[in-house]
Coordinates of C-alpha atoms in Angstrom, one line a residue:
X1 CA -11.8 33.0 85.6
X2 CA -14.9 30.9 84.2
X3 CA -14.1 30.3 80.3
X4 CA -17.2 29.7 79.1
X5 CA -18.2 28.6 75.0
X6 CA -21.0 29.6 73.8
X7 CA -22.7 27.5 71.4
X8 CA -26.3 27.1 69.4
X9 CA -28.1 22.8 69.9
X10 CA -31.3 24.6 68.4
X11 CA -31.8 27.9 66.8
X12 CA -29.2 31.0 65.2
X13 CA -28.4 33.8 67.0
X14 CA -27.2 37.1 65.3
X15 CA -23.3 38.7 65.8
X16 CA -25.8 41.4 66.9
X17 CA -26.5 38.9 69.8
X18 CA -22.7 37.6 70.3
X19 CA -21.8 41.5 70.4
X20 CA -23.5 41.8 73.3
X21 CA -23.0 39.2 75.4
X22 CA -19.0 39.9 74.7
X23 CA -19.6 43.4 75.8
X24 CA -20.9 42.6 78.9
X25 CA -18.9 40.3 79.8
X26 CA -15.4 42.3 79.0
X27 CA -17.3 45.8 81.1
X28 CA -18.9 44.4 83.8
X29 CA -17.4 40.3 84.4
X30 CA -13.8 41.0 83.0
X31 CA -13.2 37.6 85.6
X32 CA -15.1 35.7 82.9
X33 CA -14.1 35.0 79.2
X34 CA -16.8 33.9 76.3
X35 CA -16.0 32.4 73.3
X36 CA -19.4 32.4 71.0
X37 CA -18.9 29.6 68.1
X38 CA -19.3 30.4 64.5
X39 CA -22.3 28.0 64.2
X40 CA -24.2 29.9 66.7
X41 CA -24.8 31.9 63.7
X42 CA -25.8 29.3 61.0
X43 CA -28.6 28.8 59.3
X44 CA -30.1 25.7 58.0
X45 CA -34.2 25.8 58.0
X46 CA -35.5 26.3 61.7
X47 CA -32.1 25.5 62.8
X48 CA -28.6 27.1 63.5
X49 CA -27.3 24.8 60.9
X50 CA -27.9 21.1 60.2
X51 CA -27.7 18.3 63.0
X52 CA -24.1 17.3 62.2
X53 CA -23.0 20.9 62.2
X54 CA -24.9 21.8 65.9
X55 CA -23.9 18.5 67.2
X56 CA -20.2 19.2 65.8
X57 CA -20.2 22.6 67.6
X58 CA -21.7 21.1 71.1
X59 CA -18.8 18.5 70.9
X60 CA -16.2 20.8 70.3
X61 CA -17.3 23.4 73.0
X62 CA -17.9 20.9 75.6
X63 CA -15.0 18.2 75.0
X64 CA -12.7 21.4 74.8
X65 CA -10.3 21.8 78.5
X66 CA -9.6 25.0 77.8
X67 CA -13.5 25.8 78.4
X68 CA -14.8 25.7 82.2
X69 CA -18.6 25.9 81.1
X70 CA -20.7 25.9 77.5
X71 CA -23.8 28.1 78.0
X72 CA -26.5 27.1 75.4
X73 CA -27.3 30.8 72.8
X74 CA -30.5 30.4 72.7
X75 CA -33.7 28.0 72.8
X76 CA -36.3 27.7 70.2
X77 CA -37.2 24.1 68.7
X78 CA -33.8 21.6 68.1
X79 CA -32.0 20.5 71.0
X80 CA -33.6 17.3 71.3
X81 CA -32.6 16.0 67.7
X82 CA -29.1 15.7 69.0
X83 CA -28.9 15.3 72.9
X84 CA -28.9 11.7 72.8
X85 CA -25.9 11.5 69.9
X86 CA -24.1 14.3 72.3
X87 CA -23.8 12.4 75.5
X88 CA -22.8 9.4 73.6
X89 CA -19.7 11.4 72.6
X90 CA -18.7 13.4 75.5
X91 CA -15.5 12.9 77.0
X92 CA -13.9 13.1 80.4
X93 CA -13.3 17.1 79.9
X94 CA -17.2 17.3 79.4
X95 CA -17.8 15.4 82.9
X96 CA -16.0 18.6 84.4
X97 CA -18.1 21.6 82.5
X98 CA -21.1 23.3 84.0
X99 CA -24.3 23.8 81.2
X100 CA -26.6 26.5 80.9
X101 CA -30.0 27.1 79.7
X102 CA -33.6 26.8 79.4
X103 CA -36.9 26.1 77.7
X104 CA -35.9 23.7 74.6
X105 CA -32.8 23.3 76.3
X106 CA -34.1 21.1 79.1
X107 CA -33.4 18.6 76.4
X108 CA -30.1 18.6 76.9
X109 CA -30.1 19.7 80.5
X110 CA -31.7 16.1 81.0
X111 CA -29.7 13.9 78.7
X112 CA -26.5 15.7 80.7
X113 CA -28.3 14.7 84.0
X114 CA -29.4 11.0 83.1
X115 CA -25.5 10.6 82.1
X116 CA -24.4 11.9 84.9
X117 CA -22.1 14.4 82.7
X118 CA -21.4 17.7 84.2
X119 CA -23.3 20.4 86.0
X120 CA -26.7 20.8 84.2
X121 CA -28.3 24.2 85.4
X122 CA -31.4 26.0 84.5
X123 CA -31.1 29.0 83.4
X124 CA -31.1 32.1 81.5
X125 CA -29.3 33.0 77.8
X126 CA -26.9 35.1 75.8
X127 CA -29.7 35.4 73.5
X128 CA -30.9 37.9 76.2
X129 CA -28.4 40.3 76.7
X130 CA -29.3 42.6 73.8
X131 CA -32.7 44.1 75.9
X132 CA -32.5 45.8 79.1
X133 CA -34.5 43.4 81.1
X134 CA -32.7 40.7 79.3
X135 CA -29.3 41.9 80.5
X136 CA -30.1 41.5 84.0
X137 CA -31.4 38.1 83.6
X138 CA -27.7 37.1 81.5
X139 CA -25.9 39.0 84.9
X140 CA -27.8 36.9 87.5
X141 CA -26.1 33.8 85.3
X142 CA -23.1 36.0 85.4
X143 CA -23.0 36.6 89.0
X144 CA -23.4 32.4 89.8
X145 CA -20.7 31.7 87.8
X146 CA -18.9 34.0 90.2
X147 CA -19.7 32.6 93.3
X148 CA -22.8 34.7 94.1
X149 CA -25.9 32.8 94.7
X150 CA -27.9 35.7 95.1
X151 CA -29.6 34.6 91.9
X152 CA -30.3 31.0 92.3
X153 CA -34.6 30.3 92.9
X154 CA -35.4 31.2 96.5
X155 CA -36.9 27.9 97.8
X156 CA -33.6 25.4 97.1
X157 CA -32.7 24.0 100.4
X158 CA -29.7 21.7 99.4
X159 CA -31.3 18.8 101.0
X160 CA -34.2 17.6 97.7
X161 CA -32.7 17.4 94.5
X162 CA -34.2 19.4 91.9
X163 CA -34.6 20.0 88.3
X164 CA -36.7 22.6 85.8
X165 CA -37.9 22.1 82.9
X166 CA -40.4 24.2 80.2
X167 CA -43.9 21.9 81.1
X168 CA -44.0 21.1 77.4
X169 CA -40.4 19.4 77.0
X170 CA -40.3 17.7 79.8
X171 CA -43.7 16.3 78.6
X172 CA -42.2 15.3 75.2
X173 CA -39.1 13.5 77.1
X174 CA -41.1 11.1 79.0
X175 CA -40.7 7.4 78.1
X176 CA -37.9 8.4 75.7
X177 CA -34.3 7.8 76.2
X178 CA -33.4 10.9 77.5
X179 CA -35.9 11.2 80.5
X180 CA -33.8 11.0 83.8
X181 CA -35.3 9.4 86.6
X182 CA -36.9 12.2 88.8
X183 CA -37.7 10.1 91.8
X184 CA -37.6 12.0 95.2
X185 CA -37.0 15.6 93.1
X186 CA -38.7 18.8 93.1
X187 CA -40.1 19.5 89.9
X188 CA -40.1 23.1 88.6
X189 CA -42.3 23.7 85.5
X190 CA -43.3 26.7 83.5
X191 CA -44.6 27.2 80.3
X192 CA -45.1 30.0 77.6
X193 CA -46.9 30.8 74.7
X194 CA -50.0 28.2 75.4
X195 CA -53.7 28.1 75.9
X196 CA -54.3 27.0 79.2
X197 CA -56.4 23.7 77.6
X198 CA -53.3 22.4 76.4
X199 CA -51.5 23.7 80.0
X200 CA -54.0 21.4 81.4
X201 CA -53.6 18.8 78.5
X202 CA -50.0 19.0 79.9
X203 CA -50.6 18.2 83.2
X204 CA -53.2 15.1 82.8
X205 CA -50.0 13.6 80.6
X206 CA -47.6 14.3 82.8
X207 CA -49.5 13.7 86.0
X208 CA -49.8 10.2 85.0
X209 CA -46.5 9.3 83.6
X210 CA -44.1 11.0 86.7
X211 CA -42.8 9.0 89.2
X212 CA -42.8 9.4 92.7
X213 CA -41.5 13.0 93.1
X214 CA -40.9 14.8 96.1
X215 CA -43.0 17.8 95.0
X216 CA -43.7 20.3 92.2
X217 CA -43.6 23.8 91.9
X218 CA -45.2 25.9 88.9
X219 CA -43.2 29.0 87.6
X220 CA -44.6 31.3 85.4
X221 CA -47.1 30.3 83.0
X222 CA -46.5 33.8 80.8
X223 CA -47.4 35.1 77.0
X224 CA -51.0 32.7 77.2
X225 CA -53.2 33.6 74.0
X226 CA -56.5 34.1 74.0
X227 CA -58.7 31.3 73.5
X228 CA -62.7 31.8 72.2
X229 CA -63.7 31.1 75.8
X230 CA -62.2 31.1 79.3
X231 CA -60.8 27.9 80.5
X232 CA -62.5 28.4 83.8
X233 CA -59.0 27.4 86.3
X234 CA -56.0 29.7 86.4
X235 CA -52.7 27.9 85.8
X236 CA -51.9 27.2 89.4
X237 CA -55.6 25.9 89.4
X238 CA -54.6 23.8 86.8
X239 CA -51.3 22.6 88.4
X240 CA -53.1 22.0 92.2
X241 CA -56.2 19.9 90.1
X242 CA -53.8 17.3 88.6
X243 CA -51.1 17.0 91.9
X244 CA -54.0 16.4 93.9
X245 CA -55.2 13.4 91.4
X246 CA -51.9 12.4 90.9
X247 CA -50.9 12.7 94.7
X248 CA -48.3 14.8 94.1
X249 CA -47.4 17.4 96.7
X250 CA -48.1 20.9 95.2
X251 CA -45.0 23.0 96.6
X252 CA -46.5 27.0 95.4
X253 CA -44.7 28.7 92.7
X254 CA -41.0 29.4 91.5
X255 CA -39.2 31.8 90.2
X256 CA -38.5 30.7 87.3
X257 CA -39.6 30.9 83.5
X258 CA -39.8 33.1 80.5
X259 CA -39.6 36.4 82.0
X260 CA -37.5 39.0 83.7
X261 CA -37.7 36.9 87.1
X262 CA -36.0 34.2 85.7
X263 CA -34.2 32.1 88.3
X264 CA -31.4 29.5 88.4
X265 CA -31.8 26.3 89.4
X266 CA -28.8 23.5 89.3
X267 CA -30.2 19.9 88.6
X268 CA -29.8 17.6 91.4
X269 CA -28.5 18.8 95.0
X270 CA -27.8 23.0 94.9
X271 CA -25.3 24.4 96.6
X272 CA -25.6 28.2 97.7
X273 CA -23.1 29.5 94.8
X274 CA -21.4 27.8 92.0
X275 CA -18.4 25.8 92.7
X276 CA -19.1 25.9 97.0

């Protein structure tokens, strides 16, 4: 059995949300238990409650032995306000704990990886279970955490460590304290909700600030709005224009990012299935 807490470093969830990650975990994963924290559902501005109370939560969850893993609610804006404070405090149960999420939560994922605490992994939510196509992106995460690796992003080899991040965090992280050094990696990146200028405004920062990375692959680039004219590249334009400058391998695409599609992806060196 995984026994996995559930708790909120950025934005509130609903018990409308806990509901139905609980449910399908007891009908479909009854090897797996979830224990969703009371903050998940506080509110405090933006944020599921203040700093001390998400950092509090994180802390218990993941210094906690009884819990194997602590997979992140939900993303939204936050994360980074208390990853540094986090790691500081972790203790020697929180080396053993696997950590789950995505978008704002690459935050974490890469304070976790630059301490060397845990098992950070990219990947989808509890937020998600409530929608159809949601549900199957929460069982994929399911399914890892029971061994299957059926779900994990197709072009992992084992061999290249690897990490994924949202284009726009990992952009914010870089030169801060909680950057971890991605020399020799694969990159993933995806992105949501931006014009494509600031997709490329992306790229030209990071571009020039990486350090000699293995590769990177673009994931899906989804939910764009419209802009009052056409950028003139696609986003895989946009990603192949600033690796070539850069003279950064461009890998192709992943499978991984806001959508339905969403893969996993285990920072560092990926084994097939969780725990192999």
């Amino acid at each position: 059995m995984t026994r996995i807490a559930i708790c909120a470093p950025a934005t509130a969830i609903t018990p409308d949300h806990a509901a139905a990650i609980e449910q399908l975990v007891a009908d479909e994963f009854p090897e797996h238990s979830v224990y969703v924290h009371p903050q998940c559902f506080e509110s405090w501005g933006h944020f599921a409650g203040t700093d001390l109370q998400r950092l509090t939560a994180l802390l218990e969850c993941a210094n906690d032995p009884q819990f194997d893993a602590v997979w992140f609610a939900k993303g939204g804006y936050g994360s980074n306000r208390i990853a540094q404070a986090a790691v500081a405090q972790m203790n020697d149960a929180a080396r053993q704990k696997t950590y789950v999420g995505f978008s704002d939560m690459g935050y974490m994922l890469a304070a976790l990886y630059r301490a060397g605490i845990g098992q950070p992994v990219h990947g989808s939510m509890p937020v998600s279970a409530r929608s159809e196509h949601g549900r199957e992106t929460v069982r994929r995460v399911l399914r890892w955490f029971s061994g299957d690796g059926s779900g994990l992003e197709p072009s992992l080899d084992g061999k290249t460590p690897v990490v994924a991040f949202n284009l726009i965090t990992l952009a914010m992280m870089v030169d801060t304290p909680m950057l971890p050094d991605l020399s020799g990696h694969v990159v993933m990146v995806e992105e949501v909700s931006e014009h494509l200028y600031a997709v490329d405004r992306l790229f030209f920062s990071l571009s020039n600030t990486l350090p000699r990375v293995a590769g990177l692959r673009l994931g899906a680039v989804s939910n764009v709005p419209e802009n009052d004219r056409e950028f003139g590249m696609s986003a895989e334009e946009i990603a192949q224009f600033w690796c070539a400058r850069a003279g950064i391998p461009y890998l192709g695409r992943a499978e991984i990012g806001h959508t339905a599609a969403n893969r996993i992806v285990p920072f560092g060196l990926a084994s097939p299935a969780r725990g192999s």
